[in-house]
Amino acid sequence: MTKQTDLINRLARNELVDMVPYQSARRLFASGDDSAANNIWLNANEAPGAGDYSVEASCINRYPDFQPDSLINGYSNYSALPPSQILATRGADEGIELVIKAFCRAYQDNILICPPTYGMYGISAQAQGVGIIEVPLVNNLLNVEEIAKQKGQAKVLFLCSPGNPTGNLLPKAQLLQVLEIFKNDAIVVVDEAYIEFSPTDSMQGIIDEYDNLVVLRTLSKAFALAGLRCGFTLANETIITMLSKVIAPYPISAPVAEIASQALNDAGVARMQSQVAITNTLRNEFSDWLEKQAWCVRVFDSSANFILFECTEKDEIFNALKEQNILIRDQSKQQQLANCLRISIGSEKELTLVKTLLEQAFNQPLTQRAPAQTNV
């Protein structure tokens, strides 16, 4: 340990010294260097392509509005919620942090998560000195009975639907049970980052019925704007006011607000919905193909733009794709997900390449296998 490292470790908060940061797809594999130019990115649940947007740069010498009217009104029209129930954030990730900041006291309060689930809930809690209670999923469903036992212990609950990395929707009946159980005791956050792929299953329609409900949304997935970092927190006006006290002064830059507003107009929403229909069809077709592969043990139900699957030769499959510059996500370190890989639904061409490579490499006995050849 260097003198510098020793100093910083002594000065830092104790819980951060040994904390492992969230390993995002871009931390694992950078996309900006020359060696990544030919990569096929199927590891971050991004959309295969975005629309064309224009940006007016004449006013960037001025600070942006705290919550730009064009952006909030655009999302209000899209979501059919009043502007007072919407807070624009830097991705849905900032919404996670804001809820914890606003409602959890460091070293006193806890959040509750249901692994396997999105890693940033736990990371955000750790970074703010908040405890983490885990009630694992059972067959990818909530264990409502065990969750109920944490009443009085958990201050915020994070429930992901459709789930990441599992992909399945949580039954509305279960979500309603949890909201009822904790209606006077805790904030229940339903993360709907992938809800556009199953829009009729959103919980936003009952925000006025439950004072403790928060819904998280993003433009990163279905809207194909992951690089923009724009999300939304939906809740009653009182919660939005509380979150506004702890958010940064200028959370949404002017260019981001301008592009996001264009994505939320009628043409932008229609484009998104068209791409979602294509993605859902490709997902179902790829799921059917996986089911037929000898090395595939299980394909998880998905209502998102990715598929989680369990396989007998996880490392070999992952590495075979990586060698051909096709990047997917290894989820085998998550609870209950041994030997599981997750693949984003990219373009039809990209998925065809994946099928071709894996069929060449793995649909024959091990002793007869030769290195796969593709044109990737």
Short mmCIF file of C-alpha atoms in Angstrom, two decimals:
data_model
loop_
_atom_site.label_atom_id
_atom_site.label_comp_id
_atom_site.label_asym_id
_atom_site.label_seq_id
_atom_site.Cartn_x
_atom_site.Cartn_y
_atom_site.Cartn_z
CA MET A 1 0.00 0.00 0.00
CA THR A 2 1.41 3.37 -1.01
CA LYS A 3 1.57 6.36 1.30
CA GLN A 4 -1.04 8.09 -0.87
CA THR A 5 -3.40 5.09 -0.72
CA ASP A 6 -2.99 4.84 3.03
CA LEU A 7 -3.87 8.52 3.47
CA ILE A 8 -6.98 8.38 1.28
CA ASN A 9 -8.20 5.16 2.90
CA ARG A 10 -7.87 6.75 6.35
CA LEU A 11 -9.79 9.85 5.29
CA ALA A 12 -12.54 8.11 3.32
CA ARG A 13 -15.73 6.83 4.87
CA ASN A 14 -15.13 3.30 6.10
CA GLU A 15 -17.88 1.66 4.07
CA LEU A 16 -16.41 3.00 0.81
CA VAL A 17 -12.87 1.65 1.24
CA ASP A 18 -13.76 -1.96 0.45
CA MET A 19 -16.90 -1.28 -1.59
CA VAL A 20 -16.90 -2.77 -5.08
CA PRO A 21 -18.41 -0.27 -7.54
CA TYR A 22 -21.18 -1.25 -9.91
CA GLN A 23 -19.66 -3.03 -12.88
CA SER A 24 -21.54 -1.43 -15.73
CA ALA A 25 -21.17 -2.74 -19.27
CA ARG A 26 -18.89 0.17 -20.11
CA ARG A 27 -16.67 -0.37 -17.08
CA LEU A 28 -16.21 -3.97 -18.17
CA PHE A 29 -15.69 -3.11 -21.84
CA ALA A 30 -15.01 0.47 -22.97
CA SER A 31 -16.63 1.54 -26.23
CA GLY A 32 -14.57 4.59 -27.07
CA ASP A 33 -11.21 3.11 -28.13
CA ASP A 34 -10.19 1.94 -31.58
CA SER A 35 -10.14 -1.74 -30.60
CA ALA A 36 -13.88 -1.56 -29.82
CA ALA A 37 -14.89 -0.18 -33.21
CA ASN A 38 -16.01 -3.54 -34.54
CA ASN A 39 -17.68 -4.80 -31.39
CA ILE A 40 -21.30 -5.89 -31.39
CA TRP A 41 -22.68 -4.56 -28.11
CA LEU A 42 -25.31 -6.92 -26.71
CA ASN A 43 -24.38 -6.53 -23.04
CA ALA A 44 -26.10 -3.34 -21.85
CA ASN A 45 -29.73 -3.67 -23.04
CA GLU A 46 -29.33 -0.75 -25.43
CA ALA A 47 -31.54 -0.27 -28.47
CA PRO A 48 -29.92 -1.04 -31.85
CA GLY A 49 -30.38 2.48 -33.26
CA ALA A 50 -31.70 5.96 -32.48
CA GLY A 51 -33.51 8.58 -34.51
CA ASP A 52 -31.97 11.72 -35.95
CA TYR A 53 -32.12 14.71 -33.61
CA SER A 54 -30.98 18.30 -33.97
CA VAL A 55 -29.56 20.49 -31.20
CA GLU A 56 -29.57 24.28 -30.95
CA ALA A 57 -26.30 25.22 -29.25
CA SER A 58 -26.68 28.99 -29.08
CA CYS A 59 -27.68 29.14 -25.43
CA ILE A 60 -25.22 26.78 -23.79
CA ASN A 61 -23.45 29.70 -22.10
CA ARG A 62 -26.50 29.88 -19.82
CA TYR A 63 -27.49 27.45 -17.09
CA PRO A 64 -30.47 25.31 -18.09
CA ASP A 65 -33.83 25.48 -16.37
CA PHE A 66 -34.10 23.33 -13.26
CA GLN A 67 -36.85 21.26 -14.92
CA PRO A 68 -37.18 22.35 -18.58
CA ASP A 69 -40.81 22.98 -19.51
CA SER A 70 -40.54 21.36 -22.94
CA LEU A 71 -39.15 18.18 -21.41
CA ILE A 72 -41.59 17.94 -18.49
CA ASN A 73 -44.58 18.78 -20.70
CA GLY A 74 -43.41 16.24 -23.25
CA TYR A 75 -43.24 13.49 -20.66
CA SER A 76 -46.52 14.66 -19.17
CA ASN A 77 -48.21 14.21 -22.55
CA TYR A 78 -46.55 10.82 -23.02
CA SER A 79 -47.36 9.48 -19.55
CA ALA A 80 -50.74 11.20 -19.04
CA LEU A 81 -49.52 12.45 -15.66
CA PRO A 82 -49.55 16.11 -14.57
CA PRO A 83 -46.17 17.91 -14.60
CA SER A 84 -46.31 18.19 -10.80
CA GLN A 85 -45.90 14.40 -10.56
CA ILE A 86 -42.79 14.25 -12.76
CA LEU A 87 -39.13 14.90 -11.97
CA ALA A 88 -36.54 14.70 -14.76
CA THR A 89 -33.25 13.13 -13.64
CA ARG A 90 -29.90 12.02 -15.00
CA GLY A 91 -31.12 8.58 -15.92
CA ALA A 92 -33.25 6.47 -13.62
CA ASP A 93 -30.08 5.91 -11.57
CA GLU A 94 -30.30 9.42 -10.15
CA GLY A 95 -33.90 8.70 -9.14
CA ILE A 96 -32.64 5.76 -7.08
CA GLU A 97 -30.11 7.99 -5.30
CA LEU A 98 -32.63 10.76 -4.67
CA VAL A 99 -35.15 8.47 -3.01
CA ILE A 100 -32.49 7.08 -0.68
CA LYS A 101 -31.17 10.57 0.11
CA ALA A 102 -34.62 11.93 0.83
CA PHE A 103 -35.99 9.09 2.95
CA CYS A 104 -33.10 7.14 4.51
CA ARG A 105 -30.89 8.27 7.37
CA ALA A 106 -27.29 7.14 7.21
CA TYR A 107 -26.40 4.33 9.62
CA GLN A 108 -30.00 4.10 10.83
CA ASP A 109 -32.32 3.13 7.99
CA ASN A 110 -32.44 0.26 5.49
CA ILE A 111 -33.60 -0.37 1.96
CA LEU A 112 -35.07 -3.69 0.87
CA ILE A 113 -34.16 -5.39 -2.40
CA CYS A 114 -35.16 -8.70 -3.95
CA PRO A 115 -32.17 -10.31 -5.66
CA PRO A 116 -31.36 -11.19 -8.31
CA THR A 117 -31.96 -7.56 -9.22
CA TYR A 118 -30.36 -4.37 -10.50
CA GLY A 119 -27.08 -3.72 -8.71
CA MET A 120 -27.36 0.05 -8.34
CA TYR A 121 -29.98 -0.17 -5.57
CA GLY A 122 -27.40 -1.71 -3.25
CA ILE A 123 -24.50 0.41 -4.47
CA SER A 124 -26.45 3.64 -3.93
CA ALA A 125 -27.43 2.54 -0.43
CA GLN A 126 -23.88 1.57 0.49
CA ALA A 127 -22.52 4.86 -0.79
CA GLN A 128 -24.89 6.72 1.53
CA GLY A 129 -24.33 4.57 4.61
CA VAL A 130 -27.76 2.93 4.37
CA GLY A 131 -28.31 -0.72 5.27
CA ILE A 132 -29.55 -3.35 2.81
CA ILE A 133 -32.14 -6.03 3.58
CA GLU A 134 -32.34 -8.83 1.02
CA VAL A 135 -35.45 -10.92 0.43
CA PRO A 136 -34.60 -13.05 -2.61
CA LEU A 137 -37.11 -13.77 -5.34
CA VAL A 138 -38.72 -17.20 -5.37
CA ASN A 139 -39.14 -18.54 -8.90
CA ASN A 140 -38.68 -14.93 -10.07
CA LEU A 141 -41.66 -13.80 -7.98
CA LEU A 142 -41.77 -11.70 -4.83
CA ASN A 143 -41.71 -13.52 -1.53
CA VAL A 144 -44.45 -11.32 -0.11
CA GLU A 145 -44.66 -13.20 3.18
CA GLU A 146 -40.97 -12.61 3.93
CA ILE A 147 -41.11 -9.03 2.67
CA ALA A 148 -43.99 -8.33 5.07
CA LYS A 149 -41.79 -9.42 7.99
CA GLN A 150 -39.54 -6.42 7.27
CA LYS A 151 -42.28 -3.92 8.03
CA GLY A 152 -40.76 -1.40 10.40
CA GLN A 153 -37.23 -2.34 9.32
CA ALA A 154 -37.18 -1.20 5.69
CA LYS A 155 -37.66 2.47 4.84
CA VAL A 156 -37.55 2.08 1.04
CA LEU A 157 -38.29 -0.98 -1.08
CA PHE A 158 -36.92 -1.33 -4.63
CA LEU A 159 -38.91 -3.65 -6.88
CA CYS A 160 -37.86 -4.01 -10.52
CA SER A 161 -40.57 -4.86 -13.08
CA PRO A 162 -39.68 -6.00 -15.69
CA GLY A 163 -36.76 -7.27 -13.69
CA ASN A 164 -33.10 -6.84 -14.55
CA PRO A 165 -31.44 -9.27 -15.14
CA THR A 166 -34.37 -11.68 -15.05
CA GLY A 167 -36.59 -9.91 -17.59
CA ASN A 168 -39.95 -10.97 -16.18
CA LEU A 169 -42.78 -8.78 -14.92
CA LEU A 170 -43.74 -8.92 -11.27
CA PRO A 171 -47.46 -9.68 -10.92
CA LYS A 172 -49.51 -6.56 -10.22
CA ALA A 173 -51.31 -8.43 -7.48
CA GLN A 174 -48.02 -8.89 -5.62
CA LEU A 175 -47.01 -5.26 -6.11
CA LEU A 176 -50.36 -4.14 -4.76
CA GLN A 177 -49.93 -6.42 -1.74
CA VAL A 178 -46.59 -4.83 -0.94
CA LEU A 179 -47.96 -1.32 -1.40
CA GLU A 180 -50.79 -2.11 1.03
CA ILE A 181 -48.50 -3.69 3.60
CA PHE A 182 -46.13 -0.69 3.64
CA LYS A 183 -48.58 2.10 2.85
CA ASN A 184 -47.96 3.82 6.19
CA ASP A 185 -44.39 2.69 6.76
CA ALA A 186 -42.15 2.85 3.69
CA ILE A 187 -41.66 4.15 0.16
CA VAL A 188 -42.17 1.47 -2.50
CA VAL A 189 -40.18 2.14 -5.66
CA VAL A 190 -41.20 0.24 -8.80
CA ASP A 191 -38.41 0.46 -11.35
CA GLU A 192 -40.01 0.44 -14.81
CA ALA A 193 -36.93 1.06 -16.95
CA TYR A 194 -38.17 -1.57 -19.42
CA ILE A 195 -41.91 -0.97 -19.19
CA GLU A 196 -42.27 0.23 -22.80
CA PHE A 197 -41.83 -3.39 -23.85
CA SER A 198 -44.95 -4.26 -21.85
CA PRO A 199 -46.74 -0.90 -21.41
CA THR A 200 -50.08 -2.18 -20.12
CA ASP A 201 -48.35 -3.49 -17.00
CA SER A 202 -47.20 -0.14 -15.63
CA MET A 203 -48.04 0.92 -12.08
CA GLN A 204 -48.14 4.65 -12.88
CA GLY A 205 -51.93 4.63 -13.11
CA ILE A 206 -52.30 4.14 -9.36
CA ILE A 207 -49.90 6.87 -8.17
CA ASP A 208 -52.87 8.87 -6.86
CA GLU A 209 -54.09 5.84 -4.89
CA TYR A 210 -50.86 5.16 -3.00
CA ASP A 211 -49.03 7.99 -1.26
CA ASN A 212 -45.92 5.77 -0.91
CA LEU A 213 -45.55 4.75 -4.57
CA VAL A 214 -42.63 5.92 -6.74
CA VAL A 215 -42.17 4.80 -10.35
CA LEU A 216 -38.83 5.09 -12.13
CA ARG A 217 -38.56 5.50 -15.91
CA THR A 218 -35.82 6.13 -18.47
CA LEU A 219 -35.26 7.05 -22.12
CA SER A 220 -32.22 4.75 -22.24
CA LYS A 221 -33.95 1.57 -23.36
CA ALA A 222 -36.98 1.69 -25.64
CA PHE A 223 -36.31 5.29 -26.71
CA ALA A 224 -32.75 4.34 -27.76
CA LEU A 225 -31.17 7.27 -25.91
CA ALA A 226 -28.84 5.56 -23.42
CA GLY A 227 -26.07 8.05 -24.19
CA LEU A 228 -28.33 10.95 -23.27
CA ARG A 229 -28.74 9.93 -19.61
CA CYS A 230 -32.29 11.14 -19.12
CA GLY A 231 -34.80 9.53 -16.79
CA PHE A 232 -37.94 10.39 -14.87
CA THR A 233 -39.22 9.84 -11.37
CA LEU A 234 -43.01 9.67 -11.11
CA ALA A 235 -44.82 10.11 -7.80
CA ASN A 236 -47.31 12.30 -6.01
CA GLU A 237 -46.54 16.00 -5.81
CA THR A 238 -45.38 15.83 -2.19
CA ILE A 239 -42.73 13.22 -2.95
CA ILE A 240 -41.59 15.14 -6.04
CA THR A 241 -41.20 18.27 -3.91
CA MET A 242 -39.14 16.34 -1.37
CA LEU A 243 -36.86 14.86 -4.04
CA SER A 244 -36.42 18.32 -5.57
CA LYS A 245 -34.73 19.41 -2.33
CA VAL A 246 -31.84 16.95 -2.76
CA ILE A 247 -31.34 16.90 -6.54
CA ALA A 248 -28.51 18.87 -8.18
CA PRO A 249 -29.33 22.50 -9.13
CA TYR A 250 -29.25 21.87 -12.90
CA PRO A 251 -29.78 18.14 -13.39
CA ILE A 252 -30.69 18.18 -17.09
CA SER A 253 -28.38 19.91 -19.56
CA ALA A 254 -29.94 22.03 -22.31
CA PRO A 255 -28.88 19.71 -25.19
CA VAL A 256 -30.24 16.68 -23.31
CA ALA A 257 -33.56 18.42 -22.70
CA GLU A 258 -33.79 19.44 -26.33
CA ILE A 259 -33.13 15.96 -27.75
CA ALA A 260 -35.33 14.26 -25.16
CA SER A 261 -38.20 16.63 -25.94
CA GLN A 262 -37.96 15.70 -29.61
CA ALA A 263 -38.01 12.00 -28.70
CA LEU A 264 -41.22 12.57 -26.75
CA ASN A 265 -43.17 14.29 -29.52
CA ASP A 266 -45.74 12.33 -31.52
CA ALA A 267 -43.25 11.27 -34.18
CA GLY A 268 -40.66 10.24 -31.60
CA VAL A 269 -43.11 8.16 -29.61
CA ALA A 270 -44.40 6.49 -32.79
CA ARG A 271 -40.82 5.65 -33.78
CA MET A 272 -40.17 4.17 -30.34
CA GLN A 273 -43.32 2.06 -30.45
CA SER A 274 -42.44 0.74 -33.89
CA GLN A 275 -38.97 -0.30 -32.72
CA VAL A 276 -40.43 -1.88 -29.59
CA ALA A 277 -42.72 -4.04 -31.74
CA ILE A 278 -39.72 -5.19 -33.79
CA THR A 279 -37.66 -5.85 -30.66
CA ASN A 280 -40.43 -7.89 -29.04
CA THR A 281 -40.75 -10.04 -32.17
CA LEU A 282 -36.98 -10.60 -32.35
CA ARG A 283 -36.88 -11.40 -28.64
CA ASN A 284 -39.58 -14.04 -28.94
CA GLU A 285 -37.92 -15.57 -32.00
CA PHE A 286 -34.53 -15.67 -30.28
CA SER A 287 -36.10 -17.17 -27.17
CA ASP A 288 -37.65 -19.94 -29.28
CA TRP A 289 -34.27 -20.58 -30.90
CA LEU A 290 -32.55 -20.81 -27.51
CA GLU A 291 -35.11 -23.34 -26.30
CA LYS A 292 -34.03 -25.69 -29.10
CA GLN A 293 -30.30 -25.61 -28.34
CA ALA A 294 -28.85 -28.67 -26.63
CA TRP A 295 -26.61 -26.55 -24.42
CA CYS A 296 -29.46 -24.33 -23.19
CA VAL A 297 -30.89 -25.50 -19.87
CA ARG A 298 -33.45 -22.76 -19.31
CA VAL A 299 -34.73 -19.61 -20.99
CA PHE A 300 -36.20 -17.06 -18.59
CA ASP A 301 -39.48 -15.36 -19.49
CA SER A 302 -38.82 -11.83 -20.67
CA SER A 303 -40.94 -8.72 -21.08
CA ALA A 304 -37.89 -6.55 -21.77
CA ASN A 305 -35.34 -6.08 -24.54
CA PHE A 306 -33.04 -8.86 -23.36
CA ILE A 307 -33.11 -12.56 -22.56
CA LEU A 308 -31.53 -14.35 -19.61
CA PHE A 309 -30.67 -17.98 -20.16
CA GLU A 310 -28.94 -20.79 -18.29
CA CYS A 311 -26.51 -22.97 -20.20
CA THR A 312 -24.22 -25.94 -19.65
CA GLU A 313 -21.12 -24.32 -21.13
CA LYS A 314 -21.40 -20.76 -19.90
CA ASP A 315 -17.75 -19.74 -20.10
CA GLU A 316 -17.21 -21.38 -23.47
CA ILE A 317 -20.26 -19.66 -24.98
CA PHE A 318 -19.34 -16.28 -23.52
CA ASN A 319 -15.76 -16.52 -24.73
CA ALA A 320 -16.68 -17.84 -28.17
CA LEU A 321 -18.82 -14.75 -28.72
CA LYS A 322 -16.23 -12.42 -27.23
CA GLU A 323 -13.54 -13.80 -29.56
CA GLN A 324 -15.76 -12.70 -32.45
CA ASN A 325 -16.25 -9.22 -30.89
CA ILE A 326 -19.78 -10.01 -29.70
CA LEU A 327 -20.24 -8.89 -26.11
CA ILE A 328 -23.00 -10.26 -23.88
CA ARG A 329 -23.31 -10.16 -20.07
CA ASP A 330 -22.30 -12.86 -17.61
CA GLN A 331 -24.82 -12.85 -14.74
CA SER A 332 -23.62 -16.04 -13.04
CA LYS A 333 -22.36 -14.24 -9.91
CA GLN A 334 -25.85 -13.07 -9.02
CA GLN A 335 -27.92 -15.05 -6.52
CA GLN A 336 -29.81 -17.97 -8.10
CA LEU A 337 -28.21 -17.35 -11.52
CA ALA A 338 -25.35 -19.85 -11.72
CA ASN A 339 -24.36 -20.51 -15.35
CA CYS A 340 -26.61 -17.72 -16.63
CA LEU A 341 -25.88 -15.31 -19.45
CA ARG A 342 -27.89 -12.29 -20.59
CA ILE A 343 -28.10 -11.11 -24.16
CA SER A 344 -29.59 -7.82 -25.32
CA ILE A 345 -31.93 -7.89 -28.30
CA GLY A 346 -29.99 -6.01 -30.94
CA SER A 347 -30.75 -5.88 -34.64
CA GLU A 348 -31.90 -8.87 -36.65
CA LYS A 349 -28.48 -8.98 -38.34
CA GLU A 350 -26.66 -9.05 -35.01
CA LEU A 351 -28.82 -11.83 -33.62
CA THR A 352 -28.41 -13.85 -36.80
CA LEU A 353 -24.63 -13.62 -36.38
CA VAL A 354 -24.95 -14.87 -32.81
CA LYS A 355 -27.06 -17.83 -33.91
CA THR A 356 -24.68 -18.71 -36.73
CA LEU A 357 -21.62 -18.63 -34.52
CA LEU A 358 -23.15 -20.68 -31.72
CA GLU A 359 -24.68 -23.23 -34.06
CA GLN A 360 -21.28 -23.76 -35.70
CA ALA A 361 -19.41 -23.98 -32.43
CA PHE A 362 -21.73 -25.84 -30.08
CA ASN A 363 -24.30 -27.95 -31.89
CA GLN A 364 -22.00 -30.95 -32.22
CA PRO A 365 -20.16 -33.26 -29.77
CA LEU A 366 -17.23 -31.70 -27.98
CA THR A 367 -14.70 -34.03 -29.66
CA GLN A 368 -15.84 -32.90 -33.12
CA ARG A 369 -15.89 -29.18 -32.52
CA ALA A 370 -13.77 -26.82 -34.59
CA PRO A 371 -13.33 -23.07 -34.04
CA ALA A 372 -16.35 -21.14 -35.29
CA GLN A 373 -15.92 -19.00 -38.41
CA THR A 374 -18.00 -15.89 -38.98
CA ASN A 375 -17.84 -12.69 -40.95
CA VAL A 376 -18.17 -10.52 -37.85
#
